[in-house]
Short mmCIF file of C-alpha atoms in Angstrom, two decimals:
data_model
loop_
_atom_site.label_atom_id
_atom_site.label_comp_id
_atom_site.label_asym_id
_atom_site.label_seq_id
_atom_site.Cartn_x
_atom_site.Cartn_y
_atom_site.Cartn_z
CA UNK A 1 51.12 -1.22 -30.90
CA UNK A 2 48.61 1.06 -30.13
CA UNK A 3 45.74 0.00 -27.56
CA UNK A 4 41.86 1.18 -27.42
CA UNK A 5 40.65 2.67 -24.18
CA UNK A 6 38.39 0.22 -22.90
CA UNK A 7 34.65 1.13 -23.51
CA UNK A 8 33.42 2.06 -19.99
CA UNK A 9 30.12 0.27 -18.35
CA UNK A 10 27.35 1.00 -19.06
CA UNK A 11 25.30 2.88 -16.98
CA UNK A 12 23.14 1.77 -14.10
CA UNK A 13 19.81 3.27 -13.97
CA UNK A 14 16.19 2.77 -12.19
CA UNK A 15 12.89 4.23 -13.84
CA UNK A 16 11.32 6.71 -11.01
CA UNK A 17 7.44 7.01 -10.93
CA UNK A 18 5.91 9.76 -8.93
CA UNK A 19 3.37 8.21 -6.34
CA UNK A 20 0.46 9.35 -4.15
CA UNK A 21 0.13 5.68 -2.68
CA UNK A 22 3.73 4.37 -3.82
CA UNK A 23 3.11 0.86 -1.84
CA UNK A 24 -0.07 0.24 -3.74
CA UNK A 25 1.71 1.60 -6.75
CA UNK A 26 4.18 -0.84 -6.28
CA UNK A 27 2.04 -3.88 -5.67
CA UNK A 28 -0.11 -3.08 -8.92
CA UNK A 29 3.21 -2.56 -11.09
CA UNK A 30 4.43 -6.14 -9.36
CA UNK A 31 1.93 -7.91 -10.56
CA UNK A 32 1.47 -6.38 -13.57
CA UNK A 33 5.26 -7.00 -14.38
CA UNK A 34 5.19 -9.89 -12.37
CA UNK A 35 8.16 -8.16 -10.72
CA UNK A 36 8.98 -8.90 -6.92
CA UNK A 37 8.43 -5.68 -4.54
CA UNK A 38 11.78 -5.42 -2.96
CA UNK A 39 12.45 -5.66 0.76
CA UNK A 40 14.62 -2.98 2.28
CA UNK A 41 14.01 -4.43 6.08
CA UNK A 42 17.31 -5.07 7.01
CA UNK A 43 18.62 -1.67 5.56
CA UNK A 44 16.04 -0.05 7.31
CA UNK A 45 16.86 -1.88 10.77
CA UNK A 46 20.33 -0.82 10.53
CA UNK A 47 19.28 2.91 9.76
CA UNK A 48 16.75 2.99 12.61
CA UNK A 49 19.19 1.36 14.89
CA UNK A 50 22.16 4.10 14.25
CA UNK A 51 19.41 6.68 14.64
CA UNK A 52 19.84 7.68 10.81
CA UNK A 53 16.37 7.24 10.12
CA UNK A 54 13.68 8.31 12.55
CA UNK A 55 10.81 5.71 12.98
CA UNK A 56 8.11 7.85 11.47
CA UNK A 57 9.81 7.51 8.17
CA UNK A 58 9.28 4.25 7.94
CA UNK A 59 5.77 1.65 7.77
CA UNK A 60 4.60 -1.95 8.11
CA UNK A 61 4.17 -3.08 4.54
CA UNK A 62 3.45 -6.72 4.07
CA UNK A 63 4.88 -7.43 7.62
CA UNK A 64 7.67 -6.30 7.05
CA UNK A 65 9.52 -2.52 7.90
CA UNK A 66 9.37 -0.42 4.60
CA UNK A 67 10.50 3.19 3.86
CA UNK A 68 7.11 5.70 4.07
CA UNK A 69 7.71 7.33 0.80
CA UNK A 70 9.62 4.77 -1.37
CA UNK A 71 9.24 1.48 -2.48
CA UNK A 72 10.62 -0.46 -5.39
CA UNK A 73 9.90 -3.14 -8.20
CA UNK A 74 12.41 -5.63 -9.63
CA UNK A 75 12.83 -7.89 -11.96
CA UNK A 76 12.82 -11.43 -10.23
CA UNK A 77 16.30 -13.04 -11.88
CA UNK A 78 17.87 -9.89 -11.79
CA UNK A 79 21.13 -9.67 -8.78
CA UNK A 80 20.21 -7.42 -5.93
CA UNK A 81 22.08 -6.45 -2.70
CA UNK A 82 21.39 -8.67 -0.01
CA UNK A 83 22.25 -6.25 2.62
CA UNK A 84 20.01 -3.41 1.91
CA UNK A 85 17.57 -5.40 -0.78
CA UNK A 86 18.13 -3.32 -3.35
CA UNK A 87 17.68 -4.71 -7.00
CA UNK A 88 20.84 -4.33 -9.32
CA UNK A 89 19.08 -4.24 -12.74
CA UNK A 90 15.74 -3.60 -13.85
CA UNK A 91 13.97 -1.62 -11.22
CA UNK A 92 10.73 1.01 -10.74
CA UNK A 93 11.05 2.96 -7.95
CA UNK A 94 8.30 4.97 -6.45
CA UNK A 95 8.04 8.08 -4.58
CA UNK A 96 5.67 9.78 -2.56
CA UNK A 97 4.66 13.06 -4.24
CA UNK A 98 2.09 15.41 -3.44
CA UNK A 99 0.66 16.22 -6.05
CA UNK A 100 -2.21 14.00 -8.54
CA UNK A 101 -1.13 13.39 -12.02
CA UNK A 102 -2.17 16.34 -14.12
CA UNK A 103 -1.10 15.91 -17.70
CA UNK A 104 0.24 13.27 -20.49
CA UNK A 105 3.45 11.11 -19.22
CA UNK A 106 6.17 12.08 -20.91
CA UNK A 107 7.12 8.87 -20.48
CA UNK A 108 5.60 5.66 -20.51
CA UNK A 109 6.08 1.86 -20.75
CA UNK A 110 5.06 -0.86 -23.38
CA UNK A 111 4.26 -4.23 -21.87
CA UNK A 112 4.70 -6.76 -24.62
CA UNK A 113 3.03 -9.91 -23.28
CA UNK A 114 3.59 -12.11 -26.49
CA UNK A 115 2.28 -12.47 -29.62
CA UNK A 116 -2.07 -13.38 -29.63
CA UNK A 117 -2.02 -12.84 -25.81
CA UNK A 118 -2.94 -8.59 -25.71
CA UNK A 119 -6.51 -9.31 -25.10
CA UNK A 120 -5.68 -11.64 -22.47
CA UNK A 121 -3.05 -9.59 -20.92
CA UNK A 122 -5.66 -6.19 -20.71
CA UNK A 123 -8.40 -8.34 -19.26
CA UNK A 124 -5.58 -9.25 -16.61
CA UNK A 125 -4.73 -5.82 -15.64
CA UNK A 126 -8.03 -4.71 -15.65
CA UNK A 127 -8.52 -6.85 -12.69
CA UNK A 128 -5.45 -5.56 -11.26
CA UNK A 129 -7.10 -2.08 -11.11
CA UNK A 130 -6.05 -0.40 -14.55
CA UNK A 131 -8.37 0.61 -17.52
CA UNK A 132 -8.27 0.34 -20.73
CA UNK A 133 -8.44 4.75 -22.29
CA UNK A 134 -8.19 3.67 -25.92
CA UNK A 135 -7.67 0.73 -28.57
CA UNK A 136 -4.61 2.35 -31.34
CA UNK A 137 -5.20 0.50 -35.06
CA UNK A 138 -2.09 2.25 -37.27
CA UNK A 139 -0.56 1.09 -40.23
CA UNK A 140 2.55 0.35 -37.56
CA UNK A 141 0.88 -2.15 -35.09
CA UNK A 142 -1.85 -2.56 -32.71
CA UNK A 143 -2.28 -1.78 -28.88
CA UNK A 144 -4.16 -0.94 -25.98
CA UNK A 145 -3.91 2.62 -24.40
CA UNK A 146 -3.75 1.62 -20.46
CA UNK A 147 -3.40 3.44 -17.02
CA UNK A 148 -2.39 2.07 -13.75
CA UNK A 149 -4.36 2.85 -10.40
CA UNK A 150 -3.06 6.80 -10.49
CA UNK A 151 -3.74 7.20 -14.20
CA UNK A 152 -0.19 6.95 -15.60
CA UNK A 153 -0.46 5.84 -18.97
CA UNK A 154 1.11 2.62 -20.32
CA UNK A 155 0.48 0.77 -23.86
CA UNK A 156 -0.34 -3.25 -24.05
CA UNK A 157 1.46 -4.14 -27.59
#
């Protein structure tokens, strides 16, 4: 009898965003999502107090002690570590980078807020601080050309 090698796991993986401003990036992308901004503290602690981390890498963000130049977004019923708060599924991560935006994403997401509710949905993260660049009308669909506070691009189906 011959046996088939078990298919292995699939792999684990986390969408990284460049940043100016990760923390607001993060809150923006939160409530867009409606994601939860996860809360390294504890991980951090532990860092600082084995002297792994020096204390200027690190900042107060909603009261609570946050890495300077990364912060991440997860999906609410998704597992997560409870020792270090890191998510276990569907994640954003953002990263302090230098340099503005300067060019099309290569990469992008498409929120898909339900059917009749697009309009609704825009109006809603227009408020959160994005704009709308462009309404798309193709024989495949409809949607609404978007970008976040730091211009990344992003479609509303």
């Amino acid at each position: 009898m011959t046996q088939t090698p078990a298919s292995p796991a699939p792999v684990h993986w986390k969408l990284v965003i460049d940043a100016n401003d990760p923390h607001a990036q993060a809150d923006f992308w939160a409530a867009a999502l409606r994601y939860e901004v996860e809360d390294n503290s504890a991980l951090i602690g532990k860092l600082l107090g084995f002297g792994a981390l020096p204390e200027e890498a690190t900042v107060e963000f909603h009261g609570r002690r946050a890495f300077k130049d990364l912060v991440a977004v997860r999906h609410p019923e998704d597992p997560f570590e409870e020792e270090s708060g890191t998510g276990l599924g569907r994640r954003l991560l953002f990263q302090r980078v230098p340099e503005a935006k300067t060019a099309k994403n290569r990469l992008h997401l498409d929120l898909h807020p339900g059917q009749g509710r697009r309009d609704e949905e825009v109006a809603r993260l227009e408020g959160l601080g994005a704009s709308a660049l462009r309404r798309v009308k193709e024989q495949g669909g409809e949607w609404v050309v978007m970008a976040d506070p730091e211009g990344n691009e992003f479609c509303v189906q």
